[in-house]
Amino acid sequence: MVAQSRRAVRSWAVWTLSVPALGLVVLVVLAAIAYGTRAFAELPSWQGLDVVLALTASALISVEGARRVESRRRRGGALHKDLAPAWMIAAALVLHPALAILVVVLLRIWWRLRAGRCIPYRWAFSTAVCVLAVGAAHAVYRSALELTGGGDLGLVVSMAGGALAYLAADTLLCGLAISLIVPGSSRQDTIGDKDDLCVDATAGTLGCLLAAATLISPWFAFVAVPITLTAQRALLLGQLETEAQTDPKTSLARVDWWRRRTEELLRASRGQHEPMAVLLIDIDHFKQVNDRHGHLVGDEALRAVATVLRSAIRTKDVIGRFGGEEFVITLPGTGLDDATVTADRLRSAIAASPLAAMCAGVLDDPDLDPDTFRLTVSIGVAVYPTDGTTVDALLLRADRAMYAAKAAGRDRVRLAADLHPDSRRSSTLPKPGLPRPTPADLQHR
């Protein structure tokens, strides 16, 4: 029995953490326990349990009502933001710290019971972070209230300061933990993007309104339930928009969104009299990959190529999946020479990438031999204004240049200007009477 217990302890996920990450987790949990113990020791009375009950019950109703929405919003990364902190912020502002901690613990226990499987140390760490954030919010709120004199405006400022303190403590501690537990995490992975900050702002604002309402009557907390359920659905809209404009296989932009963004960049280039390049990229002999290895490997190869391309361009460049095994990239503010260098760099990056290892790492397919599973791309380059003054004209010229690269032996870069030498001296406009080409006309595969 003792040996089994020891083996069970050794299998805990917490032992997989690095020393700094483990140290942070232990330090935060111990600090939360110490703060909670002190808060309960200083609790003068249990007056305020009706507020605890009202905040906890309304929070649970909101959490359960938004469960489907939140499961849809939840991303694959470690960071996930929702509106649950609103009730903890409200508790921190209107209750004694001990009673606010009680609200936190009740909500976190309910989450643990409803979540099913979870990693215990992460649950303990997240709960500890909430406890410390509640303490920070209460301390800032009380201090600000004393400084402002407790008037109406002072109350608003104090509540806003307390909510900001909660969100800052939560963001900093969780961000630091993610950066230590998942090495190489980006700033977006640790503290979130603009949408995550909007979620924080909504939770903080709602927490202040909840606190103000409960000062009048604890049961006003239930008025917030339909508001939060509606807000949760509103938070989903941004994700749905992103999904609608993202290609599911490669996580790149769909061609229609790429076109809209490129039209905007083209208008800006026209107004600023700057060049702009369009690259059309096609994977060579891609059909053979599907025929030889199957479509699952083909899909992984598409994702691998997309990853290489996306990592090799600037943040202001716009990349999309054009269709099939074709990709398209817009390079704003880029002339012919720089576009040629970029295209050749992308071509070399694909040819030198360990795509077999990238695909095998997902599919665990021993038949993906790095010596035989290699991909190359053919790239056509068109530049505004010499090769065209519209997105359609640039796509048509880039498409012809890409076919010229394939005809020259593949794994090549060809320029639209080389196919039409006169285009170096004058802009090429679509001929009157000819229909404008569409992306469907250009997708030959």
Short mmCIF file of C-alpha atoms in Angstrom, two decimals:
data_model
loop_
_atom_site.label_atom_id
_atom_site.label_comp_id
_atom_site.label_asym_id
_atom_site.label_seq_id
_atom_site.Cartn_x
_atom_site.Cartn_y
_atom_site.Cartn_z
CA MET A 1 0.00 0.00 0.00
CA VAL A 2 2.82 2.40 0.93
CA ALA A 3 4.70 1.58 -2.27
CA GLN A 4 1.58 2.21 -4.34
CA SER A 5 1.05 5.54 -2.60
CA ARG A 6 4.64 6.55 -3.34
CA ARG A 7 4.26 5.61 -7.01
CA ALA A 8 1.04 7.61 -7.17
CA VAL A 9 2.76 10.66 -5.68
CA ARG A 10 5.67 10.34 -8.13
CA SER A 11 3.20 10.32 -11.03
CA TRP A 12 1.75 13.74 -10.12
CA ALA A 13 1.96 16.20 -13.00
CA VAL A 14 3.45 18.84 -10.70
CA TRP A 15 6.81 17.00 -10.74
CA THR A 16 7.08 17.59 -14.49
CA LEU A 17 7.50 21.33 -13.87
CA SER A 18 10.84 23.05 -14.07
CA VAL A 19 12.35 24.28 -10.80
CA PRO A 20 11.35 27.95 -11.41
CA ALA A 21 7.80 26.96 -12.38
CA LEU A 22 7.43 24.65 -9.37
CA GLY A 23 8.82 27.36 -7.12
CA LEU A 24 6.29 29.88 -8.41
CA VAL A 25 3.37 27.48 -7.95
CA VAL A 26 4.40 26.60 -4.39
CA LEU A 27 5.07 30.24 -3.48
CA VAL A 28 1.70 31.47 -4.78
CA VAL A 29 -0.26 28.67 -3.10
CA LEU A 30 1.51 29.21 0.24
CA ALA A 31 0.99 32.98 0.00
CA ALA A 32 -2.73 32.46 -0.65
CA ILE A 33 -3.04 30.08 2.31
CA ALA A 34 -1.24 32.54 4.57
CA TYR A 35 -3.37 35.46 3.42
CA GLY A 36 -6.60 33.47 3.78
CA THR A 37 -5.66 32.27 7.27
CA ARG A 38 -4.94 35.82 8.38
CA ALA A 39 -8.16 37.13 6.81
CA PHE A 40 -10.34 34.60 8.62
CA ALA A 41 -8.49 35.22 11.88
CA GLU A 42 -9.33 38.94 11.58
CA LEU A 43 -12.98 38.38 10.60
CA PRO A 44 -15.03 40.29 13.23
CA SER A 45 -18.35 38.58 12.45
CA TRP A 46 -20.11 36.52 9.83
CA GLN A 47 -22.36 39.37 8.88
CA GLY A 48 -22.60 39.51 5.09
CA LEU A 49 -23.36 35.85 4.43
CA ASP A 50 -26.46 36.95 2.52
CA VAL A 51 -24.20 38.80 0.07
CA VAL A 52 -21.97 35.71 -0.17
CA LEU A 53 -25.03 33.59 -0.95
CA ALA A 54 -26.40 36.04 -3.53
CA LEU A 55 -23.09 36.50 -5.36
CA THR A 56 -22.29 32.79 -5.35
CA ALA A 57 -25.76 31.71 -6.52
CA SER A 58 -25.98 34.31 -9.30
CA ALA A 59 -22.44 33.45 -10.42
CA LEU A 60 -23.24 29.75 -10.61
CA ILE A 61 -26.40 30.42 -12.62
CA SER A 62 -24.40 32.54 -15.07
CA VAL A 63 -21.58 30.01 -15.33
CA GLU A 64 -23.96 27.14 -15.99
CA GLY A 65 -26.02 29.18 -18.43
CA ALA A 66 -22.92 30.10 -20.44
CA ARG A 67 -21.28 26.66 -20.33
CA ARG A 68 -21.94 25.86 -24.00
CA VAL A 69 -20.73 29.26 -25.12
CA GLU A 70 -17.57 28.98 -23.05
CA SER A 71 -16.79 25.49 -24.35
CA ARG A 72 -17.00 26.95 -27.85
CA ARG A 73 -14.81 29.93 -26.94
CA ARG A 74 -12.16 27.89 -25.13
CA ARG A 75 -8.94 27.84 -27.06
CA GLY A 76 -6.22 25.22 -27.16
CA GLY A 77 -3.73 27.28 -25.17
CA ALA A 78 -3.31 27.60 -21.41
CA LEU A 79 -4.90 31.05 -21.29
CA HIS A 80 -8.67 31.44 -21.24
CA LYS A 81 -10.55 34.52 -20.11
CA ASP A 82 -14.25 34.76 -19.24
CA LEU A 83 -16.56 36.88 -17.11
CA ALA A 84 -16.37 34.76 -13.94
CA PRO A 85 -13.99 37.25 -12.22
CA ALA A 86 -16.82 39.83 -12.14
CA TRP A 87 -18.39 38.17 -9.08
CA MET A 88 -15.04 37.80 -7.34
CA ILE A 89 -14.30 41.49 -7.95
CA ALA A 90 -17.70 42.44 -6.55
CA ALA A 91 -17.08 40.27 -3.49
CA ALA A 92 -13.66 41.89 -2.95
CA LEU A 93 -15.21 45.37 -3.05
CA VAL A 94 -18.20 44.93 -0.75
CA LEU A 95 -17.20 42.11 1.62
CA HIS A 96 -14.56 41.49 4.24
CA PRO A 97 -11.57 39.71 2.61
CA ALA A 98 -12.42 36.46 4.43
CA LEU A 99 -15.97 36.40 3.04
CA ALA A 100 -14.69 37.37 -0.41
CA ILE A 101 -12.28 34.42 -0.24
CA LEU A 102 -15.25 32.23 0.69
CA VAL A 103 -16.99 33.28 -2.53
CA VAL A 104 -13.83 32.46 -4.50
CA VAL A 105 -13.42 29.03 -2.90
CA LEU A 106 -17.08 28.09 -3.43
CA LEU A 107 -16.96 29.08 -7.10
CA ARG A 108 -13.66 27.29 -7.69
CA ILE A 109 -14.90 24.12 -5.98
CA TRP A 110 -17.99 24.14 -8.16
CA TRP A 111 -15.79 24.58 -11.26
CA ARG A 112 -13.64 21.66 -10.11
CA LEU A 113 -16.67 19.42 -9.67
CA ARG A 114 -18.16 20.36 -13.06
CA ALA A 115 -14.88 20.27 -14.98
CA GLY A 116 -14.44 16.53 -14.56
CA ARG A 117 -10.78 15.82 -15.20
CA CYS A 118 -8.26 18.56 -14.52
CA ILE A 119 -4.65 18.90 -13.42
CA PRO A 120 -4.78 19.37 -9.63
CA TYR A 121 -1.81 21.70 -9.28
CA ARG A 122 -3.22 24.01 -11.95
CA TRP A 123 -6.55 24.17 -10.16
CA ALA A 124 -4.80 24.91 -6.85
CA PHE A 125 -2.62 27.57 -8.47
CA SER A 126 -5.56 29.25 -10.23
CA THR A 127 -7.55 29.28 -6.98
CA ALA A 128 -4.59 30.77 -5.12
CA VAL A 129 -4.22 33.45 -7.78
CA CYS A 130 -7.90 34.39 -7.36
CA VAL A 131 -7.46 34.62 -3.58
CA LEU A 132 -4.43 36.91 -3.90
CA ALA A 133 -6.17 38.99 -6.58
CA VAL A 134 -9.15 39.45 -4.26
CA GLY A 135 -6.78 40.61 -1.54
CA ALA A 136 -5.13 43.10 -3.90
CA ALA A 137 -8.50 44.42 -5.06
CA HIS A 138 -9.79 44.89 -1.51
CA ALA A 139 -6.60 46.64 -0.36
CA VAL A 140 -6.59 49.06 -3.29
CA TYR A 141 -10.32 49.74 -2.92
CA ARG A 142 -10.08 50.56 0.81
CA SER A 143 -6.97 52.70 0.32
CA ALA A 144 -8.49 54.64 -2.56
CA LEU A 145 -11.71 55.13 -0.60
CA GLU A 146 -9.78 56.74 2.24
CA LEU A 147 -7.87 59.00 -0.15
CA THR A 148 -10.94 60.16 -2.05
CA GLY A 149 -13.08 60.78 1.01
CA GLY A 150 -15.82 58.27 0.18
CA GLY A 151 -18.00 60.57 -1.94
CA ASP A 152 -19.94 59.41 -4.99
CA LEU A 153 -17.08 60.09 -7.40
CA GLY A 154 -14.59 58.68 -4.91
CA LEU A 155 -16.61 55.48 -4.66
CA VAL A 156 -16.58 55.04 -8.44
CA VAL A 157 -12.83 55.71 -8.64
CA SER A 158 -12.12 53.37 -5.73
CA MET A 159 -14.15 50.54 -7.26
CA ALA A 160 -12.45 51.00 -10.61
CA GLY A 161 -9.07 50.92 -8.89
CA GLY A 162 -9.96 47.74 -7.03
CA ALA A 163 -11.16 46.03 -10.20
CA LEU A 164 -7.97 47.06 -12.00
CA ALA A 165 -5.87 45.68 -9.14
CA TYR A 166 -7.66 42.32 -9.35
CA LEU A 167 -7.18 42.06 -13.11
CA ALA A 168 -3.55 43.17 -12.92
CA ALA A 169 -2.67 40.61 -10.23
CA ASP A 170 -4.47 37.82 -12.08
CA THR A 171 -2.84 38.69 -15.43
CA LEU A 172 0.68 39.04 -14.07
CA LEU A 173 0.67 35.86 -11.96
CA CYS A 174 -0.99 33.70 -14.64
CA GLY A 175 1.21 35.17 -17.37
CA LEU A 176 4.36 34.48 -15.38
CA ALA A 177 3.23 30.91 -14.70
CA ILE A 178 2.47 30.23 -18.37
CA SER A 179 5.84 31.62 -19.46
CA LEU A 180 7.61 29.29 -17.01
CA ILE A 181 5.47 26.20 -17.64
CA VAL A 182 5.39 26.58 -21.44
CA PRO A 183 8.83 27.84 -22.54
CA GLY A 184 8.80 29.96 -25.66
CA SER A 185 5.31 31.33 -25.03
CA SER A 186 4.60 34.59 -26.80
CA ARG A 187 3.15 37.68 -25.13
CA GLN A 188 -0.24 36.77 -26.58
CA ASP A 189 0.03 33.29 -25.05
CA THR A 190 0.79 34.70 -21.60
CA ILE A 191 -1.34 37.84 -21.21
CA GLY A 192 -3.72 37.56 -24.16
CA ASP A 193 -4.52 39.69 -27.17
CA LYS A 194 -6.81 42.68 -27.66
CA ASP A 195 -9.92 40.52 -27.40
CA ASP A 196 -8.73 39.08 -24.08
CA LEU A 197 -8.13 42.58 -22.73
CA CYS A 198 -11.68 43.50 -23.77
CA VAL A 199 -12.96 40.49 -21.80
CA ASP A 200 -11.00 41.70 -18.77
CA ALA A 201 -12.42 45.21 -19.16
CA THR A 202 -15.96 43.81 -19.40
CA ALA A 203 -15.45 41.63 -16.31
CA GLY A 204 -14.00 44.56 -14.34
CA THR A 205 -16.82 46.91 -15.32
CA LEU A 206 -19.47 44.31 -14.52
CA GLY A 207 -17.79 43.63 -11.18
CA CYS A 208 -18.04 47.31 -10.25
CA LEU A 209 -21.72 47.44 -11.25
CA LEU A 210 -22.42 44.28 -9.26
CA ALA A 211 -20.69 45.74 -6.22
CA ALA A 212 -22.71 48.96 -6.47
CA ALA A 213 -25.95 47.00 -6.86
CA THR A 214 -25.29 44.74 -3.88
CA LEU A 215 -24.64 47.77 -1.69
CA ILE A 216 -28.34 48.56 -2.20
CA SER A 217 -29.57 44.98 -1.90
CA PRO A 218 -27.69 41.64 -2.21
CA TRP A 219 -30.44 40.28 -4.43
CA PHE A 220 -29.64 42.82 -7.12
CA ALA A 221 -26.84 40.40 -8.01
CA PHE A 222 -29.37 38.24 -9.85
CA VAL A 223 -30.17 41.15 -12.19
CA ALA A 224 -26.69 40.66 -13.65
CA VAL A 225 -27.44 37.09 -14.77
CA PRO A 226 -29.21 37.89 -18.08
CA ILE A 227 -26.67 40.65 -18.73
CA THR A 228 -23.75 38.27 -18.39
CA LEU A 229 -25.40 35.57 -20.49
CA THR A 230 -25.90 38.10 -23.28
CA ALA A 231 -22.35 39.39 -22.86
CA GLN A 232 -20.96 35.84 -23.08
CA ARG A 233 -22.67 35.36 -26.42
CA ALA A 234 -21.35 38.72 -27.60
CA LEU A 235 -17.82 37.56 -26.75
CA LEU A 236 -18.35 34.63 -29.09
CA LEU A 237 -18.98 36.88 -32.09
CA GLY A 238 -15.34 37.80 -32.50
CA GLN A 239 -14.31 34.15 -32.49
CA LEU A 240 -17.03 33.28 -35.01
CA GLU A 241 -15.80 36.07 -37.29
CA THR A 242 -12.26 34.76 -37.03
CA GLU A 243 -13.38 31.21 -37.79
CA ALA A 244 -15.37 32.45 -40.80
CA GLN A 245 -12.31 34.10 -42.31
CA THR A 246 -9.81 31.35 -41.45
CA ASP A 247 -9.03 28.28 -43.54
CA PRO A 248 -9.52 25.28 -41.21
CA LYS A 249 -6.70 23.16 -42.67
CA THR A 250 -3.91 25.71 -42.60
CA SER A 251 -5.18 28.35 -40.12
CA LEU A 252 -4.38 30.95 -42.77
CA ALA A 253 -6.84 33.54 -44.06
CA ARG A 254 -9.45 32.48 -46.56
CA VAL A 255 -9.03 33.97 -50.01
CA ASP A 256 -12.05 36.26 -49.69
CA TRP A 257 -10.69 37.86 -46.51
CA TRP A 258 -7.22 38.05 -48.07
CA ARG A 259 -8.75 39.84 -51.07
CA ARG A 260 -10.56 42.40 -48.89
CA ARG A 261 -7.41 43.11 -46.92
CA THR A 262 -5.31 43.35 -50.09
CA GLU A 263 -7.81 45.79 -51.61
CA GLU A 264 -7.32 47.99 -48.54
CA LEU A 265 -3.55 47.78 -48.83
CA LEU A 266 -3.73 48.55 -52.55
CA ARG A 267 -5.77 51.68 -51.90
CA ALA A 268 -3.22 52.76 -49.30
CA SER A 269 -0.35 52.09 -51.72
CA ARG A 270 -2.12 54.09 -54.42
CA GLY A 271 -2.68 57.02 -52.06
CA GLN A 272 0.92 56.98 -50.77
CA HIS A 273 2.45 56.26 -54.20
CA GLU A 274 4.18 53.14 -52.87
CA PRO A 275 4.70 49.78 -54.58
CA MET A 276 3.02 46.56 -53.43
CA ALA A 277 3.84 42.99 -54.40
CA VAL A 278 1.69 39.88 -54.70
CA LEU A 279 3.23 36.39 -54.55
CA LEU A 280 1.37 33.32 -55.80
CA ILE A 281 2.90 30.12 -54.43
CA ASP A 282 2.15 26.58 -55.59
CA ILE A 283 3.50 23.34 -54.07
CA ASP A 284 5.23 21.27 -56.74
CA HIS A 285 3.92 17.74 -57.44
CA PHE A 286 1.56 17.90 -54.49
CA LYS A 287 -0.79 15.34 -56.01
CA GLN A 288 1.97 12.76 -55.68
CA VAL A 289 2.03 13.34 -51.91
CA ASN A 290 -1.66 12.48 -51.62
CA ASP A 291 -1.33 9.50 -53.97
CA ARG A 292 1.75 8.07 -52.27
CA HIS A 293 1.13 8.86 -48.59
CA GLY A 294 -2.61 9.55 -48.36
CA HIS A 295 -4.64 12.67 -47.79
CA LEU A 296 -3.93 12.83 -44.04
CA VAL A 297 -0.25 13.28 -44.78
CA GLY A 298 -1.19 15.73 -47.52
CA ASP A 299 -3.16 17.83 -45.05
CA GLU A 300 -0.27 17.81 -42.59
CA ALA A 301 2.09 18.83 -45.39
CA LEU A 302 -0.19 21.76 -46.22
CA ARG A 303 -0.15 22.84 -42.58
CA ALA A 304 3.62 22.48 -42.41
CA VAL A 305 4.16 24.60 -45.52
CA ALA A 306 1.71 27.21 -44.22
CA THR A 307 3.61 27.33 -40.91
CA VAL A 308 6.95 27.87 -42.66
CA LEU A 309 5.56 30.60 -44.90
CA ARG A 310 3.81 32.42 -42.08
CA SER A 311 6.93 32.40 -39.91
CA ALA A 312 9.11 33.75 -42.74
CA ILE A 313 7.16 36.94 -43.55
CA ARG A 314 6.67 40.25 -41.78
CA THR A 315 3.80 40.95 -39.42
CA LYS A 316 2.35 43.52 -41.83
CA ASP A 317 2.34 41.06 -44.75
CA VAL A 318 -0.93 39.27 -45.48
CA ILE A 319 -0.96 35.55 -46.25
CA GLY A 320 -3.88 33.38 -47.29
CA ARG A 321 -4.68 30.00 -48.76
CA PHE A 322 -5.66 30.63 -52.37
CA GLY A 323 -7.06 27.15 -52.96
CA GLY A 324 -5.83 23.59 -53.21
CA GLU A 325 -2.07 23.65 -52.70
CA GLU A 326 -1.72 27.34 -53.56
CA PHE A 327 -0.95 30.22 -51.21
CA VAL A 328 -0.96 33.95 -51.81
CA ILE A 329 0.96 36.67 -50.00
CA THR A 330 0.64 40.45 -50.15
CA LEU A 331 3.79 42.47 -49.45
CA PRO A 332 2.83 46.13 -48.83
CA GLY A 333 5.48 48.77 -49.48
CA THR A 334 7.60 46.28 -51.41
CA GLY A 335 9.11 46.91 -54.83
CA LEU A 336 10.33 44.45 -57.45
CA ASP A 337 13.83 43.87 -56.04
CA ASP A 338 12.72 43.30 -52.44
CA ALA A 339 9.81 41.12 -53.59
CA THR A 340 12.23 38.96 -55.59
CA VAL A 341 14.50 38.53 -52.57
CA THR A 342 11.53 37.65 -50.35
CA ALA A 343 10.14 35.14 -52.82
CA ASP A 344 13.49 33.39 -53.17
CA ARG A 345 13.89 33.31 -49.40
CA LEU A 346 10.46 31.66 -49.05
CA ARG A 347 11.30 29.16 -51.76
CA SER A 348 14.57 28.25 -50.02
CA ALA A 349 12.83 28.00 -46.62
CA ILE A 350 10.36 25.42 -47.93
CA ALA A 351 13.02 23.39 -49.72
CA ALA A 352 15.19 23.29 -46.60
CA SER A 353 12.42 22.60 -44.06
CA PRO A 354 12.20 19.17 -42.35
CA LEU A 355 8.62 18.65 -43.49
CA ALA A 356 8.82 14.89 -43.03
CA ALA A 357 9.68 15.32 -39.36
CA MET A 358 6.95 17.96 -38.93
CA CYS A 359 4.31 15.65 -40.40
CA ALA A 360 5.57 12.50 -38.69
CA GLY A 361 5.52 14.30 -35.37
CA VAL A 362 1.75 14.58 -35.73
CA LEU A 363 0.94 11.37 -37.58
CA ASP A 364 3.67 9.11 -36.18
CA ASP A 365 4.16 7.61 -39.65
CA PRO A 366 7.53 5.81 -40.01
CA ASP A 367 7.18 5.82 -43.81
CA LEU A 368 7.84 9.56 -43.98
CA ASP A 369 11.52 9.34 -44.92
CA PRO A 370 13.24 12.76 -44.78
CA ASP A 371 15.36 11.73 -47.76
CA THR A 372 12.34 11.14 -49.98
CA PHE A 373 9.62 13.34 -48.49
CA ARG A 374 10.68 16.81 -49.56
CA LEU A 375 8.57 19.56 -51.05
CA THR A 376 9.42 22.53 -53.21
CA VAL A 377 7.34 25.47 -54.39
CA SER A 378 7.09 27.55 -57.55
CA ILE A 379 6.46 31.26 -57.00
CA GLY A 380 5.14 33.96 -59.29
CA VAL A 381 5.71 37.62 -58.44
CA ALA A 382 3.68 40.62 -59.59
CA VAL A 383 4.21 44.20 -58.43
CA TYR A 384 1.91 47.22 -58.35
CA PRO A 385 1.80 49.41 -60.41
CA THR A 386 4.07 48.01 -63.14
CA ASP A 387 2.33 44.63 -63.42
CA GLY A 388 -1.21 45.79 -62.73
CA THR A 389 -3.27 48.35 -60.89
CA THR A 390 -5.98 46.06 -59.51
CA VAL A 391 -5.90 42.95 -57.34
CA ASP A 392 -7.30 40.86 -60.20
CA ALA A 393 -4.65 42.10 -62.62
CA LEU A 394 -1.87 41.39 -60.13
CA LEU A 395 -3.23 37.89 -59.45
CA LEU A 396 -3.45 37.14 -63.17
CA ARG A 397 0.13 38.25 -63.79
CA ALA A 398 1.42 36.39 -60.70
CA ASP A 399 -0.43 33.26 -61.83
CA ARG A 400 1.21 33.39 -65.27
CA ALA A 401 4.61 33.95 -63.70
CA MET A 402 4.06 30.98 -61.38
CA TYR A 403 3.27 28.75 -64.37
CA ALA A 404 6.42 30.03 -66.04
CA ALA A 405 8.36 28.91 -62.95
CA LYS A 406 6.83 25.44 -63.23
CA ALA A 407 7.61 25.28 -66.94
CA ALA A 408 11.22 26.22 -66.19
CA GLY A 409 11.66 23.15 -63.98
CA ARG A 410 9.83 24.02 -60.73
CA ASP A 411 11.43 25.16 -57.46
CA ARG A 412 11.82 28.52 -59.17
CA VAL A 413 10.82 32.15 -58.80
CA ARG A 414 9.60 33.99 -61.87
CA LEU A 415 8.64 37.64 -62.25
CA ALA A 416 5.64 38.89 -64.16
CA ALA A 417 7.84 41.74 -65.41
CA ASP A 418 10.10 39.23 -67.19
CA LEU A 419 7.13 37.87 -69.13
CA HIS A 420 6.08 41.38 -70.15
CA PRO A 421 9.23 43.52 -70.48
CA ASP A 422 7.21 46.60 -71.42
CA SER A 423 5.53 46.48 -67.99
CA ARG A 424 8.75 47.79 -66.43
CA ARG A 425 8.15 51.10 -68.19
CA SER A 426 4.38 51.53 -67.89
CA SER A 427 1.50 50.35 -65.79
CA THR A 428 -0.63 47.60 -67.24
CA LEU A 429 -4.38 48.21 -67.19
CA PRO A 430 -7.02 45.61 -68.08
CA LYS A 431 -7.98 45.86 -71.73
CA PRO A 432 -11.45 47.31 -72.42
CA GLY A 433 -14.07 44.73 -73.18
CA LEU A 434 -12.32 41.85 -71.42
CA PRO A 435 -14.01 40.41 -68.32
CA ARG A 436 -12.17 40.81 -65.04
CA PRO A 437 -10.58 37.54 -63.90
CA THR A 438 -11.76 36.06 -60.62
CA PRO A 439 -9.93 33.72 -58.19
CA ALA A 440 -12.03 30.84 -59.51
CA ASP A 441 -10.64 31.49 -63.00
CA LEU A 442 -7.12 31.26 -61.67
CA GLN A 443 -7.49 28.03 -59.68
CA HIS A 444 -6.51 25.45 -62.27
CA ARG A 445 -5.87 22.65 -59.80
#
